[in-house]
Structure formats: C-alpha cells, structure tokens
mmCIF file of C-alpha atoms in Angstrom:
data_model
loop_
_atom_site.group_PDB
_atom_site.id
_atom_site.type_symbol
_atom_site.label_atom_id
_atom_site.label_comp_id
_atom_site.label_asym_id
_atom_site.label_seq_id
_atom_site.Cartn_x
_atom_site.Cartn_y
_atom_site.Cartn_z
ATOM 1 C CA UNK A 1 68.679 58.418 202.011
ATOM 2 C CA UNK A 2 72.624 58.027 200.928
ATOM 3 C CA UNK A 3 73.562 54.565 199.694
ATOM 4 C CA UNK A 4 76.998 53.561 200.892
ATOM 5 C CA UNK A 5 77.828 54.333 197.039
ATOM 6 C CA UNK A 6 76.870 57.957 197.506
ATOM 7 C CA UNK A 7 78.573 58.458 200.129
ATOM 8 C CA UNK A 8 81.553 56.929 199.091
ATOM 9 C CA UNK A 9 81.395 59.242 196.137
ATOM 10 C CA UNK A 10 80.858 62.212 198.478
ATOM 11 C CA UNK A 11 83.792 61.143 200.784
ATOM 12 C CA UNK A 12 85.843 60.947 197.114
ATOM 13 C CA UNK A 13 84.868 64.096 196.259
ATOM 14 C CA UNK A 14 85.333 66.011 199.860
ATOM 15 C CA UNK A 15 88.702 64.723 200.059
ATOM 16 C CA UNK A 16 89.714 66.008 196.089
ATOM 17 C CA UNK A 17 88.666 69.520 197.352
ATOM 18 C CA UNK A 18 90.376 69.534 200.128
ATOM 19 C CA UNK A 19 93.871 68.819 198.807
ATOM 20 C CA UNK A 20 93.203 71.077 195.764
ATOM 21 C CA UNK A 21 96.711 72.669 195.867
ATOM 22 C CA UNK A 22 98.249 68.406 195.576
ATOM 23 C CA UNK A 23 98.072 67.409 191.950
ATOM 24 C CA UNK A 24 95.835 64.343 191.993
ATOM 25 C CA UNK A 25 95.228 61.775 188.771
ATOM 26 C CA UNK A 26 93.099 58.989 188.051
ATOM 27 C CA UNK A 27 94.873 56.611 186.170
ATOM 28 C CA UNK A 28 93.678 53.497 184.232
ATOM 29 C CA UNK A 29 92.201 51.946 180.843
ATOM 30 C CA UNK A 30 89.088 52.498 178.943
ATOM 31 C CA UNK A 31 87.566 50.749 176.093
ATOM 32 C CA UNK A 32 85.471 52.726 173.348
ATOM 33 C CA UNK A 33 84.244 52.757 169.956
ATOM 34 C CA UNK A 34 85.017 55.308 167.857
ATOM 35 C CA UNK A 35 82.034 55.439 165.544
ATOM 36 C CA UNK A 36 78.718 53.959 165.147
ATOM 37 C CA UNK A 37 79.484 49.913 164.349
ATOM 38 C CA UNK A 38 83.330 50.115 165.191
ATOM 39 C CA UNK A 39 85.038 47.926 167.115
ATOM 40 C CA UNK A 40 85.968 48.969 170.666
ATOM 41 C CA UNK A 41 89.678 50.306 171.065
ATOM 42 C CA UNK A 42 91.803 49.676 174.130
ATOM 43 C CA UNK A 43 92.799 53.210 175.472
ATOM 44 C CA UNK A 44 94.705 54.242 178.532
ATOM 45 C CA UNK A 45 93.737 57.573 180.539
ATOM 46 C CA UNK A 46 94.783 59.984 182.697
ATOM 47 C CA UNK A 47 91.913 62.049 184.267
ATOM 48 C CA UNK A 48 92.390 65.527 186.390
ATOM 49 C CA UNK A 49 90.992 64.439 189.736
ATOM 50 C CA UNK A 50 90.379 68.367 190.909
ATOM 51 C CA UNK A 51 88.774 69.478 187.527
ATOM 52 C CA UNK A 52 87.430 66.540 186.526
ATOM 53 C CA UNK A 53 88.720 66.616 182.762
ATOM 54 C CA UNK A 54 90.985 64.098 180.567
ATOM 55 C CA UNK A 55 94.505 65.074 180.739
ATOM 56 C CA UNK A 56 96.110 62.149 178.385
ATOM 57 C CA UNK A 57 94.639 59.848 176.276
ATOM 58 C CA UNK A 58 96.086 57.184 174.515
ATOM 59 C CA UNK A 59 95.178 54.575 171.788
ATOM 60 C CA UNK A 60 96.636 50.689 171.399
ATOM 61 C CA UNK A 61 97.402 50.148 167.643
ATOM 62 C CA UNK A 62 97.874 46.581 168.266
ATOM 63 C CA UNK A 63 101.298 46.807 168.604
ATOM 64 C CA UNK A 64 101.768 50.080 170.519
ATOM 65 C CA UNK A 65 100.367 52.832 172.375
ATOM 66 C CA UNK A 66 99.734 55.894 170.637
ATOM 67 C CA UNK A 67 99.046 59.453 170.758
ATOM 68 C CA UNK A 68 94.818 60.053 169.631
ATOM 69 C CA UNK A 69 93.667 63.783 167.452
ATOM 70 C CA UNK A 70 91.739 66.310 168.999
ATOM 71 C CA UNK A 71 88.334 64.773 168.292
ATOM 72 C CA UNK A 72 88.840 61.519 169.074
ATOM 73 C CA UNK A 73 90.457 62.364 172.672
ATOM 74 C CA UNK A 74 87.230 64.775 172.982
ATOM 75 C CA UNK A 75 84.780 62.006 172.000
ATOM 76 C CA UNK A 76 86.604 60.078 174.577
ATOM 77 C CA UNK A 77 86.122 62.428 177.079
ATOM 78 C CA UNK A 78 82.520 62.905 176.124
ATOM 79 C CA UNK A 79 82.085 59.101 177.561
ATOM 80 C CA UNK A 80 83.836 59.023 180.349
ATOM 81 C CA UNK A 81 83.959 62.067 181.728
ATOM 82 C CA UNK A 82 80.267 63.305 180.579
ATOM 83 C CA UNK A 83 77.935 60.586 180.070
ATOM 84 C CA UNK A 84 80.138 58.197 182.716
ATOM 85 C CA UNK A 85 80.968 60.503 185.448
ATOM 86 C CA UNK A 86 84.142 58.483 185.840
ATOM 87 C CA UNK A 87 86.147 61.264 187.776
ATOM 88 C CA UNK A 88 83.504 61.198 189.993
ATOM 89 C CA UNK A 89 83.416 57.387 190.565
ATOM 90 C CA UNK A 90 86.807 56.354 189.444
ATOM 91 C CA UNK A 91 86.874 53.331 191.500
ATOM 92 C CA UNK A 92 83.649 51.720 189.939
ATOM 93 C CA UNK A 93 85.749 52.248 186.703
ATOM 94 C CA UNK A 94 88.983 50.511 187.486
ATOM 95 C CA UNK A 95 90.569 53.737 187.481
ATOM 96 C CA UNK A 96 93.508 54.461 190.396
ATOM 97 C CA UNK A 97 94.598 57.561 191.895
ATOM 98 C CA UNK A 98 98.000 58.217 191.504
ATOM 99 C CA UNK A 99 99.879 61.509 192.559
ATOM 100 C CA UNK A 100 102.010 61.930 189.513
ATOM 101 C CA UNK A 101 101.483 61.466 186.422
ATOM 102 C CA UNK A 102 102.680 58.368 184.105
ATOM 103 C CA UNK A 103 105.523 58.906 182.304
ATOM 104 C CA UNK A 104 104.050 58.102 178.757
ATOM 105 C CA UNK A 105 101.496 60.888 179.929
ATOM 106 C CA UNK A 106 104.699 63.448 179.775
ATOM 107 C CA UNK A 107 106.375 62.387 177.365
ATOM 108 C CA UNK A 108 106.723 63.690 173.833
#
C-alpha cells in the first residue's frame, strides 16, 4: 500500500519527467561533515531535478560563501544525493524548486 509520502514522491517524480525539456532545480542548504569527527559545515546546493545530480555546491567560511574541490562537492553529493535521496524527496529536505538557477550558482 502507498503512504501519502510515496505518493507524493511519485507525483514529484511524474511531474519532473514530464517537463523534461523545462530546466528544473532544487534549491536550498545542507549541513555536512567533511571527515570522520569534523564539525558540520553550512553548504548551499543546487540539485538537477531531471537527472538527479548536484549542479553547485557551495561552502560558508564563516564569513562567506565559497566555491568547494572536486572531492569535497562529490562527498557531498554522495550524502545527499546517494545515501539521502534528496532529489527525490526535496521537500522533506527543505530544498525548493526553482526554475532558474541562483545567480551565485552562475557565477564565476
């Protein structure tokens, strides 16, 4: 039997296929540790609602936002994307769809 949760998530997903030619985001923050014992980090995301990857990733430095290396925007990806299924449940995530992207996403 479907919980209302499934189905919501089916509904989600249904709709993302259908409008596969409109460029559709999930947009929002994550927090993560990057390491065994580290503190978590504050990072802001922006996830590929028709592939279901990370597009941006970015870290706070405690003063700024900031651009994160290959690995650690993969390990990042690795959580929410793989072991969280985020882009398939944004909205038990915080995350909100969004049909451009955020400017600090495209810039520089």
């Amino acid at each position: 039997m479907k919980t209302s949760s499934t189905t919501a998530r089916a509904d989600s997903r249904a709709e993302t296929e259908l409008g596969q030619d409109t460029p559709r985001f999930f947009v929002g923050e994550w927090t993560h540790p990057f390491g065994p014992g580290l503190k978590e980090s504050r990072c802001r995301l922006v996830l590929d609602a028709n592939a279901g990857r990370m597009l941006a990733a970015q870290i706070w430095t405690g003063l700024r936002f900031e651009g994160m290396n290959r690995l650690m925007h993969a390990d990042l990806e690795e959580t929410v994307v793989g072991a969280n299924a985020a882009d398939e449940c944004p909205e038990e995530f915080g995350l909100v769809l969004c049909d451009t992207l955020p400017e600090w996403a495209t810039a520089n």
